[in-house]
Amino acid sequence: MSITIPAPADFHVHLRQGDISELIVPHVRKGGFDLVYVMPNLKPPITSTEQALQYKAELEKIDSNVEYLMTLYLSPEITPEEIRKASAAGIVGVKSYPRGVTTNSDGGIESYETYYPVFAAMEEVGMVLNLHGEVPSDPSSNIHVLNAEVQFIPHLFKIHQAFPRLRIVLEHATTRAAVEAVKKCGPTVGCTITAHHLALIVDDWAGQSWNFCKPVAKYPDDRQALQDVIKEGHPRFFLGSDSAPHPPEAKSTSTPTHACAAGVYTSPILLPFVAHLLESFDALNKLEGFVSTNGRSFYQRPYSSQKVGRDFVTIKKIAPRKVDELYTLGEQKLVPFWAGKEVSWEIEESA
Amino acid sequence: MSITIPAPADFHVHLRQGDISELIVPHVRKGGFDLVYVMPNLKPPITSTEQALQYKAELEKIDSNVEYLMTLYLSPEITPEEIRKASAAGIVGVKSYPRGVTTNSDGGIESYETYYPVFAAMEEVGMVLNLHGEVPSDPSSNIHVLNAEVQFIPHLFKIHQAFPRLRIVLEHATTRAAVEAVKKCGPTVGCTITAHHLALIVDDWAGQSWNFCKPVAKYPDDRQALQDVIKEGHPRFFLGSDSAPHPPEAKSTSTPTHACAAGVYTSPILLPFVAHLLESFDALNKLEGFVSTNGRSFYQRPYSSQKVGRDFVTIKKIAPRKVDELYTLGEQKLVPFWAGKEVSWEIEESA
């Protein structure tokens, strides 16, 4: 059995910078993707058009057969003027991180109203606002990693109401409440779902740091809601892998005073893995929409206008095969999510 | 400032077996305790009077200045006859583990009704039933590590109703719901609270396996409920440390296919640490009840009839001092909970 779909697109990926990018970037195509939406949480964060274009050039130097959609990091440096400049330069979106909730988010924002002039400019020029939809934990208000996303939902509604024509993506939804919230919104609000959140629940990251990511995987009923909205074929929900590589030792080992890194790395196995998961909950017939056409439609990136890469990708069913346990390049090492577990799909290489 | 209290008692501790016990057992007194209630989840589990007495003798050989209250592991081997024999031999309680939820619980029970004849015999002879109050995770029913305790509460009520004179202890409560459930029960139902659950919430074990234990630490509001019931001085709530040592590498390191061990090790720092925590939420005036008299009263073990050890223990306030980061004995190594963090109380050694 094989399935051919219009070129898939990963609408949320971390490609890092420096030497490690040399290992990561080629994994985009290895995983079946020729278009990626690139997160701006570098050190320092990408806050200007120049930085974004320079970063894009670095990525293209590593693999010019992938289309990189670039983003800026929402912060005080971002002005309406910068938005217009960025849009004119082809930068697609602006990512908002709440302060301190994930990797390199120390510069994250605390209040959205401050940015309303920026959002107005984005709405005007057609840029997309990408929301990391969690509020920071606050024990005194009983806010913790399990309800941080649910507590964020009022912010989504408020921004959407204030800027109904602004395209907004709620990134890496993990809860039933978030799925329902996005459904309630108008056609300008989309939602990415990662591969790993279709597989994991809270039990899976209890004591198992390889499954630890932000937002953390939630309860079984939440995972069910993510699976159901894909199975339903809802057009505003699409894949954003949030593939986030960390050195193996940062994933494997904590000390009493230092936790493991949050994030799982799915890029090199992404399309076969997503097919494997969708098959597990009987949604393989929604693969095309979930990994390709829904997101491309929301982002107005039809595969027919793809500048580089494949127009179609074919995957075929295989006997279950173990995922690679390690990728290396010189000193650089990465262990993918699902390492040592089986996947029963592979990408058919073009002749 | 110093505080003198009747000899503290730890009503839930894991002392393990073999070489590692030589390192662990002396930590009981080091932590300020001369009476411990010893869990039976060895390999193989303690399921007979003979095994329990032999285990007790091994512990006494390591440190004879501690009183060890022994328990059996609820399993099909436990009959009403064995209960009478065990009680006559001074064994105090029977511990019930749900199948598969914690260290060495593969032989745990699945249905309580099967054991009603055993419970009837225990009620008759005055033995205590210790409940690990969690149901096994079951994604298809949306049962996971965060609601496993709440889902267990109906079992507590049912057993208590069927055996109102049977003394039952709900072990290591972690939720507001469990605290409220125990309060609703009659005087035969007590509840242990660990030190670490007074300190931790779910955020603390996200990616941080040193803080990973079962039951997992819950939400801030749950921790508040544990602190509040101690502050209230409720007489049926008392300390059971659930101190559970694991080799440092089993705590620090996971592989993609193997999780870290659940459990934290508080024995060697227990009394100063509990004082430190109670002081942090303004409950130092409840220290005596929480670590000594409440539990002793429930277990009918007045300190005046203590067979070995101190009658009173004094702790004194000190400048904040870092907790030891490693204990060793030959090849054996253990890292305590709170390693590298500060505690501002110490035990005053008798002259």
Short mmCIF file of N, CA and C in Angstrom, two decimals, chain A residues 89-224:
data_model
loop_
_atom_site.label_atom_id
_atom_site.label_comp_id
_atom_site.label_asym_id
_atom_site.label_seq_id
_atom_site.Cartn_x
_atom_site.Cartn_y
_atom_site.Cartn_z
N ALA A 89 9.59 41.92 2.94
CA ALA A 89 10.73 41.04 2.70
C ALA A 89 10.32 39.56 2.67
N GLY A 90 9.04 39.29 2.78
CA GLY A 90 8.56 37.92 2.67
C GLY A 90 8.49 37.15 3.97
N ILE A 91 8.71 37.82 5.08
CA ILE A 91 8.59 37.16 6.38
C ILE A 91 7.10 36.95 6.66
N VAL A 92 6.77 35.77 7.14
CA VAL A 92 5.37 35.35 7.12
C VAL A 92 4.64 35.62 8.44
N GLY A 93 5.36 35.47 9.57
CA GLY A 93 4.63 35.56 10.82
C GLY A 93 5.45 36.09 11.97
N VAL A 94 4.75 36.26 13.09
CA VAL A 94 5.37 36.71 14.34
C VAL A 94 4.95 35.74 15.44
N LYS A 95 5.96 35.25 16.16
CA LYS A 95 5.68 34.26 17.20
C LYS A 95 5.69 34.92 18.57
N SER A 96 4.67 34.63 19.35
CA SER A 96 4.58 35.15 20.70
C SER A 96 4.82 34.04 21.71
N TYR A 97 5.80 34.27 22.58
CA TYR A 97 6.08 33.35 23.69
C TYR A 97 5.73 34.02 25.00
N PRO A 98 4.96 33.36 25.84
CA PRO A 98 4.81 33.89 27.19
C PRO A 98 6.16 33.79 27.90
N ARG A 99 6.43 34.69 28.77
CA ARG A 99 7.73 34.74 29.41
C ARG A 99 8.05 33.45 30.20
N GLY A 100 9.19 32.86 29.86
CA GLY A 100 9.73 31.79 30.69
C GLY A 100 9.10 30.42 30.57
N VAL A 101 8.20 30.17 29.61
CA VAL A 101 7.56 28.86 29.63
C VAL A 101 8.25 27.80 28.77
N THR A 102 9.16 28.20 27.88
CA THR A 102 9.82 27.16 27.08
C THR A 102 11.24 27.59 26.72
N THR A 103 11.90 26.82 25.86
CA THR A 103 13.29 27.08 25.51
C THR A 103 13.47 28.51 24.96
N ASN A 104 14.42 29.23 25.52
CA ASN A 104 14.73 30.60 25.09
C ASN A 104 13.50 31.51 25.03
N SER A 105 12.72 31.50 26.09
CA SER A 105 11.54 32.37 26.12
C SER A 105 11.65 33.43 27.20
N ASP A 106 12.87 33.67 27.69
CA ASP A 106 13.04 34.65 28.75
C ASP A 106 12.63 36.05 28.30
N GLY A 107 12.70 36.27 26.99
CA GLY A 107 12.29 37.57 26.48
C GLY A 107 10.82 37.60 26.10
N GLY A 108 10.07 36.60 26.52
CA GLY A 108 8.67 36.50 26.14
C GLY A 108 7.81 37.62 26.70
N ILE A 109 6.59 37.67 26.18
CA ILE A 109 5.76 38.83 26.51
C ILE A 109 4.90 38.59 27.73
N GLU A 110 4.49 39.66 28.36
CA GLU A 110 3.66 39.56 29.56
C GLU A 110 2.27 40.12 29.34
N SER A 111 2.12 41.07 28.41
CA SER A 111 0.81 41.64 28.16
C SER A 111 0.62 41.82 26.66
N TYR A 112 -0.54 41.40 26.14
CA TYR A 112 -0.75 41.49 24.70
C TYR A 112 -1.18 42.88 24.25
N GLU A 113 -1.88 43.61 25.12
CA GLU A 113 -2.40 44.91 24.70
C GLU A 113 -1.30 45.86 24.23
N THR A 114 -0.16 45.76 24.88
CA THR A 114 1.00 46.57 24.46
C THR A 114 1.27 46.41 22.97
N TYR A 115 0.94 45.22 22.45
CA TYR A 115 1.29 44.91 21.06
C TYR A 115 0.14 45.15 20.07
N TYR A 116 -0.94 45.74 20.54
CA TYR A 116 -2.08 45.93 19.63
C TYR A 116 -1.71 46.75 18.38
N PRO A 117 -0.86 47.77 18.51
CA PRO A 117 -0.46 48.48 17.27
C PRO A 117 0.30 47.55 16.31
N VAL A 118 1.09 46.65 16.88
CA VAL A 118 1.81 45.68 16.05
C VAL A 118 0.82 44.73 15.39
N PHE A 119 -0.14 44.25 16.16
CA PHE A 119 -1.15 43.32 15.60
C PHE A 119 -1.95 44.01 14.49
N ALA A 120 -2.25 45.30 14.70
CA ALA A 120 -3.01 46.04 13.68
C ALA A 120 -2.21 46.09 12.37
N ALA A 121 -0.91 46.34 12.48
CA ALA A 121 -0.06 46.36 11.29
C ALA A 121 0.00 44.98 10.65
N MET A 122 0.07 43.94 11.46
CA MET A 122 0.12 42.57 10.94
C MET A 122 -1.17 42.24 10.19
N GLU A 123 -2.28 42.63 10.78
CA GLU A 123 -3.58 42.40 10.15
C GLU A 123 -3.63 43.09 8.78
N GLU A 124 -3.11 44.29 8.76
CA GLU A 124 -3.14 45.11 7.55
C GLU A 124 -2.31 44.48 6.43
N VAL A 125 -1.11 44.00 6.79
CA VAL A 125 -0.21 43.46 5.75
C VAL A 125 -0.39 41.96 5.55
N GLY A 126 -1.23 41.33 6.39
CA GLY A 126 -1.50 39.90 6.19
C GLY A 126 -0.48 38.97 6.82
N MET A 127 0.22 39.44 7.85
CA MET A 127 1.12 38.53 8.55
C MET A 127 0.35 37.71 9.58
N VAL A 128 0.93 36.57 9.92
CA VAL A 128 0.27 35.62 10.83
C VAL A 128 0.83 35.77 12.24
N LEU A 129 -0.04 35.73 13.23
CA LEU A 129 0.39 35.74 14.63
C LEU A 129 0.37 34.31 15.16
N ASN A 130 1.52 33.83 15.60
CA ASN A 130 1.64 32.46 16.14
C ASN A 130 1.73 32.54 17.65
N LEU A 131 0.77 31.94 18.31
CA LEU A 131 0.71 32.04 19.76
C LEU A 131 1.16 30.74 20.43
N HIS A 132 2.20 30.86 21.25
CA HIS A 132 2.47 29.77 22.20
C HIS A 132 1.43 29.97 23.30
N GLY A 133 0.41 29.13 23.30
CA GLY A 133 -0.77 29.37 24.12
C GLY A 133 -0.70 28.81 25.53
N GLU A 134 0.20 29.35 26.32
CA GLU A 134 0.26 28.97 27.72
C GLU A 134 0.52 30.23 28.54
N VAL A 135 -0.08 30.27 29.72
CA VAL A 135 0.28 31.33 30.66
C VAL A 135 1.35 30.75 31.60
N PRO A 136 2.20 31.63 32.13
CA PRO A 136 3.25 31.11 33.04
C PRO A 136 2.63 30.49 34.30
N SER A 137 3.29 29.44 34.79
CA SER A 137 2.83 28.82 36.03
C SER A 137 2.86 29.83 37.16
N ASP A 138 1.87 29.73 38.04
CA ASP A 138 1.79 30.62 39.20
C ASP A 138 1.08 29.86 40.32
N PRO A 139 1.88 29.22 41.19
CA PRO A 139 1.26 28.39 42.25
C PRO A 139 0.24 29.15 43.08
N SER A 140 0.46 30.44 43.29
CA SER A 140 -0.48 31.18 44.16
C SER A 140 -1.85 31.31 43.50
N SER A 141 -1.92 31.13 42.17
CA SER A 141 -3.21 31.14 41.47
C SER A 141 -3.58 29.75 40.97
N ASN A 142 -2.90 28.73 41.47
CA ASN A 142 -3.14 27.35 41.05
C ASN A 142 -2.96 27.16 39.54
N ILE A 143 -2.04 27.90 38.96
CA ILE A 143 -1.71 27.72 37.55
C ILE A 143 -0.42 26.91 37.46
N HIS A 144 -0.50 25.82 36.68
CA HIS A 144 0.59 24.86 36.61
C HIS A 144 0.68 24.36 35.18
N VAL A 145 1.64 23.47 34.91
CA VAL A 145 1.88 23.06 33.52
C VAL A 145 0.69 22.32 32.91
N LEU A 146 -0.19 21.78 33.73
CA LEU A 146 -1.32 21.02 33.17
C LEU A 146 -2.50 21.92 32.78
N ASN A 147 -2.64 23.07 33.44
CA ASN A 147 -3.78 23.94 33.07
C ASN A 147 -3.32 25.25 32.42
N ALA A 148 -2.03 25.35 32.13
CA ALA A 148 -1.49 26.60 31.57
C ALA A 148 -2.10 26.94 30.21
N GLU A 149 -2.42 25.92 29.43
CA GLU A 149 -3.01 26.16 28.11
C GLU A 149 -4.49 26.57 28.24
N VAL A 150 -5.20 25.88 29.09
CA VAL A 150 -6.62 26.21 29.28
C VAL A 150 -6.76 27.65 29.79
N GLN A 151 -5.86 28.04 30.68
CA GLN A 151 -5.90 29.40 31.23
C GLN A 151 -5.56 30.45 30.17
N PHE A 152 -4.91 30.01 29.10
CA PHE A 152 -4.53 30.96 28.05
C PHE A 152 -5.69 31.31 27.13
N ILE A 153 -6.67 30.43 27.04
CA ILE A 153 -7.73 30.57 26.03
C ILE A 153 -8.40 31.95 25.99
N PRO A 154 -8.69 32.56 27.15
CA PRO A 154 -9.29 33.90 27.08
C PRO A 154 -8.43 34.90 26.31
N HIS A 155 -7.10 34.76 26.37
CA HIS A 155 -6.24 35.65 25.59
C HIS A 155 -6.46 35.45 24.09
N LEU A 156 -6.58 34.19 23.67
CA LEU A 156 -6.85 33.91 22.26
C LEU A 156 -8.14 34.58 21.81
N PHE A 157 -9.21 34.38 22.60
CA PHE A 157 -10.50 34.97 22.24
C PHE A 157 -10.40 36.49 22.15
N LYS A 158 -9.70 37.07 23.12
CA LYS A 158 -9.62 38.53 23.19
C LYS A 158 -8.88 39.11 21.98
N ILE A 159 -7.76 38.49 21.62
CA ILE A 159 -6.99 38.99 20.47
C ILE A 159 -7.80 38.80 19.18
N HIS A 160 -8.44 37.63 19.07
CA HIS A 160 -9.26 37.34 17.88
C HIS A 160 -10.41 38.34 17.74
N GLN A 161 -11.03 38.66 18.86
CA GLN A 161 -12.14 39.61 18.85
C GLN A 161 -11.65 41.01 18.47
N ALA A 162 -10.49 41.38 18.99
CA ALA A 162 -9.95 42.71 18.71
C ALA A 162 -9.46 42.82 17.26
N PHE A 163 -8.98 41.69 16.71
CA PHE A 163 -8.43 41.69 15.34
C PHE A 163 -9.00 40.52 14.54
N PRO A 164 -10.29 40.63 14.19
CA PRO A 164 -10.95 39.48 13.57
C PRO A 164 -10.37 39.09 12.22
N ARG A 165 -9.70 40.01 11.55
CA ARG A 165 -9.13 39.65 10.25
C ARG A 165 -7.66 39.21 10.36
N LEU A 166 -7.09 39.35 11.54
CA LEU A 166 -5.70 38.90 11.75
C LEU A 166 -5.68 37.37 11.77
N ARG A 167 -4.84 36.79 10.93
CA ARG A 167 -4.71 35.33 11.00
C ARG A 167 -3.86 34.96 12.23
N ILE A 168 -4.44 34.09 13.03
CA ILE A 168 -3.79 33.67 14.28
C ILE A 168 -3.67 32.15 14.25
N VAL A 169 -2.54 31.63 14.68
CA VAL A 169 -2.41 30.18 14.87
C VAL A 169 -2.13 29.90 16.34
N LEU A 170 -3.01 29.13 16.94
CA LEU A 170 -2.72 28.62 18.28
C LEU A 170 -1.78 27.43 18.09
N GLU A 171 -0.57 27.56 18.58
CA GLU A 171 0.45 26.54 18.30
C GLU A 171 0.34 25.35 19.25
N HIS A 172 0.69 24.20 18.71
CA HIS A 172 0.79 22.94 19.46
C HIS A 172 -0.28 22.77 20.54
N ALA A 173 -1.53 22.77 20.10
CA ALA A 173 -2.64 22.56 21.04
C ALA A 173 -2.52 21.18 21.67
N THR A 174 -2.82 21.11 22.96
CA THR A 174 -2.70 19.83 23.68
C THR A 174 -3.95 19.45 24.46
N THR A 175 -4.97 20.30 24.43
CA THR A 175 -6.13 20.05 25.28
C THR A 175 -7.44 20.08 24.49
N ARG A 176 -8.41 19.38 25.02
CA ARG A 176 -9.76 19.43 24.44
C ARG A 176 -10.28 20.87 24.45
N ALA A 177 -10.02 21.56 25.54
CA ALA A 177 -10.50 22.94 25.66
C ALA A 177 -9.93 23.82 24.55
N ALA A 178 -8.65 23.63 24.22
CA ALA A 178 -8.04 24.44 23.17
C ALA A 178 -8.64 24.10 21.81
N VAL A 179 -8.86 22.82 21.57
CA VAL A 179 -9.47 22.40 20.30
C VAL A 179 -10.85 23.04 20.16
N GLU A 180 -11.63 22.97 21.22
CA GLU A 180 -12.98 23.55 21.16
C GLU A 180 -12.93 25.06 21.00
N ALA A 181 -11.95 25.69 21.64
CA ALA A 181 -11.82 27.14 21.53
C ALA A 181 -11.53 27.55 20.08
N VAL A 182 -10.59 26.85 19.46
CA VAL A 182 -10.24 27.19 18.07
C VAL A 182 -11.43 26.96 17.15
N LYS A 183 -12.15 25.87 17.39
CA LYS A 183 -13.35 25.61 16.56
C LYS A 183 -14.35 26.75 16.63
N LYS A 184 -14.48 27.34 17.84
CA LYS A 184 -15.44 28.42 18.04
C LYS A 184 -15.05 29.69 17.32
N CYS A 185 -13.76 29.84 17.04
CA CYS A 185 -13.28 31.07 16.41
C CYS A 185 -13.65 31.10 14.92
N GLY A 186 -13.46 32.27 14.33
CA GLY A 186 -13.74 32.43 12.91
C GLY A 186 -12.66 31.82 12.04
N PRO A 187 -12.82 31.97 10.71
CA PRO A 187 -11.92 31.30 9.75
C PRO A 187 -10.49 31.82 9.80
N THR A 188 -10.23 32.91 10.50
CA THR A 188 -8.86 33.42 10.56
C THR A 188 -8.03 32.76 11.65
N VAL A 189 -8.65 31.87 12.44
CA VAL A 189 -7.89 31.22 13.52
C VAL A 189 -7.64 29.75 13.20
N GLY A 190 -6.37 29.40 13.09
CA GLY A 190 -5.97 28.02 12.88
C GLY A 190 -5.27 27.46 14.09
N CYS A 191 -4.86 26.20 13.96
CA CYS A 191 -4.28 25.52 15.13
C CYS A 191 -3.33 24.43 14.65
N THR A 192 -2.11 24.44 15.18
CA THR A 192 -1.21 23.33 14.87
C THR A 192 -1.32 22.25 15.95
N ILE A 193 -1.07 21.04 15.52
CA ILE A 193 -1.01 19.88 16.42
C ILE A 193 0.30 19.17 16.09
N THR A 194 1.03 18.80 17.10
CA THR A 194 2.30 18.09 16.88
C THR A 194 2.03 16.60 16.69
N ALA A 195 3.02 15.90 16.17
CA ALA A 195 2.91 14.44 16.09
C ALA A 195 2.94 13.82 17.48
N HIS A 196 3.88 14.30 18.29
CA HIS A 196 4.07 13.63 19.59
C HIS A 196 2.88 13.78 20.53
N HIS A 197 2.15 14.89 20.41
CA HIS A 197 0.98 15.03 21.29
C HIS A 197 -0.17 14.10 20.87
N LEU A 198 -0.06 13.54 19.68
CA LEU A 198 -1.03 12.50 19.29
C LEU A 198 -0.67 11.16 19.91
N ALA A 199 0.57 11.06 20.42
CA ALA A 199 1.03 9.78 20.98
C ALA A 199 1.09 9.78 22.50
N LEU A 200 1.38 10.92 23.09
CA LEU A 200 1.72 10.97 24.53
C LEU A 200 0.56 11.42 25.40
N ILE A 201 0.60 10.97 26.66
CA ILE A 201 -0.23 11.55 27.72
C ILE A 201 0.69 11.84 28.90
N VAL A 202 0.13 12.41 29.94
CA VAL A 202 0.95 12.80 31.10
C VAL A 202 1.73 11.62 31.67
N ASP A 203 1.13 10.45 31.71
CA ASP A 203 1.85 9.29 32.24
C ASP A 203 3.16 9.03 31.51
N ASP A 204 3.20 9.39 30.24
CA ASP A 204 4.38 9.06 29.44
C ASP A 204 5.59 9.92 29.78
N TRP A 205 5.36 11.10 30.32
CA TRP A 205 6.53 11.93 30.67
C TRP A 205 6.81 11.91 32.18
N ALA A 206 6.02 11.19 32.94
CA ALA A 206 6.29 11.04 34.38
C ALA A 206 7.57 10.21 34.53
N GLY A 207 8.66 10.84 34.93
CA GLY A 207 9.93 10.13 35.09
C GLY A 207 10.61 9.80 33.78
N GLN A 208 10.05 10.24 32.66
CA GLN A 208 10.61 9.89 31.35
C GLN A 208 10.86 11.19 30.57
N SER A 209 12.06 11.72 30.75
CA SER A 209 12.35 13.05 30.21
C SER A 209 12.43 13.07 28.69
N TRP A 210 12.62 11.92 28.06
CA TRP A 210 12.63 11.90 26.60
C TRP A 210 11.25 12.27 26.05
N ASN A 211 10.22 12.10 26.84
CA ASN A 211 8.86 12.46 26.42
C ASN A 211 8.41 13.80 26.99
N PHE A 212 9.36 14.51 27.57
CA PHE A 212 9.03 15.79 28.20
C PHE A 212 9.18 16.92 27.18
N CYS A 213 8.12 17.70 27.03
CA CYS A 213 8.13 18.82 26.10
C CYS A 213 7.19 19.87 26.66
N LYS A 214 7.24 21.06 26.09
CA LYS A 214 6.31 22.11 26.48
C LYS A 214 5.50 22.50 25.25
N PRO A 215 4.21 22.60 25.29
CA PRO A 215 3.39 22.24 26.43
C PRO A 215 3.51 20.75 26.74
N VAL A 216 3.42 20.41 28.00
CA VAL A 216 3.46 19.00 28.37
C VAL A 216 2.23 18.29 27.78
N ALA A 217 2.41 17.00 27.49
CA ALA A 217 1.27 16.19 27.06
C ALA A 217 0.28 16.10 28.22
N LYS A 218 -1.00 16.13 27.88
CA LYS A 218 -2.03 16.22 28.90
C LYS A 218 -2.69 14.86 29.17
N TYR A 219 -3.98 14.90 29.45
CA TYR A 219 -4.72 13.71 29.88
C TYR A 219 -5.19 12.89 28.67
N PRO A 220 -5.55 11.64 28.88
CA PRO A 220 -6.02 10.82 27.75
C PRO A 220 -7.18 11.47 27.00
N ASP A 221 -8.10 12.09 27.72
CA ASP A 221 -9.24 12.71 27.05
C ASP A 221 -8.80 13.87 26.15
N ASP A 222 -7.75 14.55 26.53
CA ASP A 222 -7.22 15.63 25.68
C ASP A 222 -6.60 15.06 24.41
N ARG A 223 -5.83 13.99 24.57
CA ARG A 223 -5.25 13.36 23.39
C ARG A 223 -6.35 12.89 22.45
N GLN A 224 -7.41 12.37 23.04
CA GLN A 224 -8.56 11.93 22.24
C GLN A 224 -9.12 13.08 21.42
#
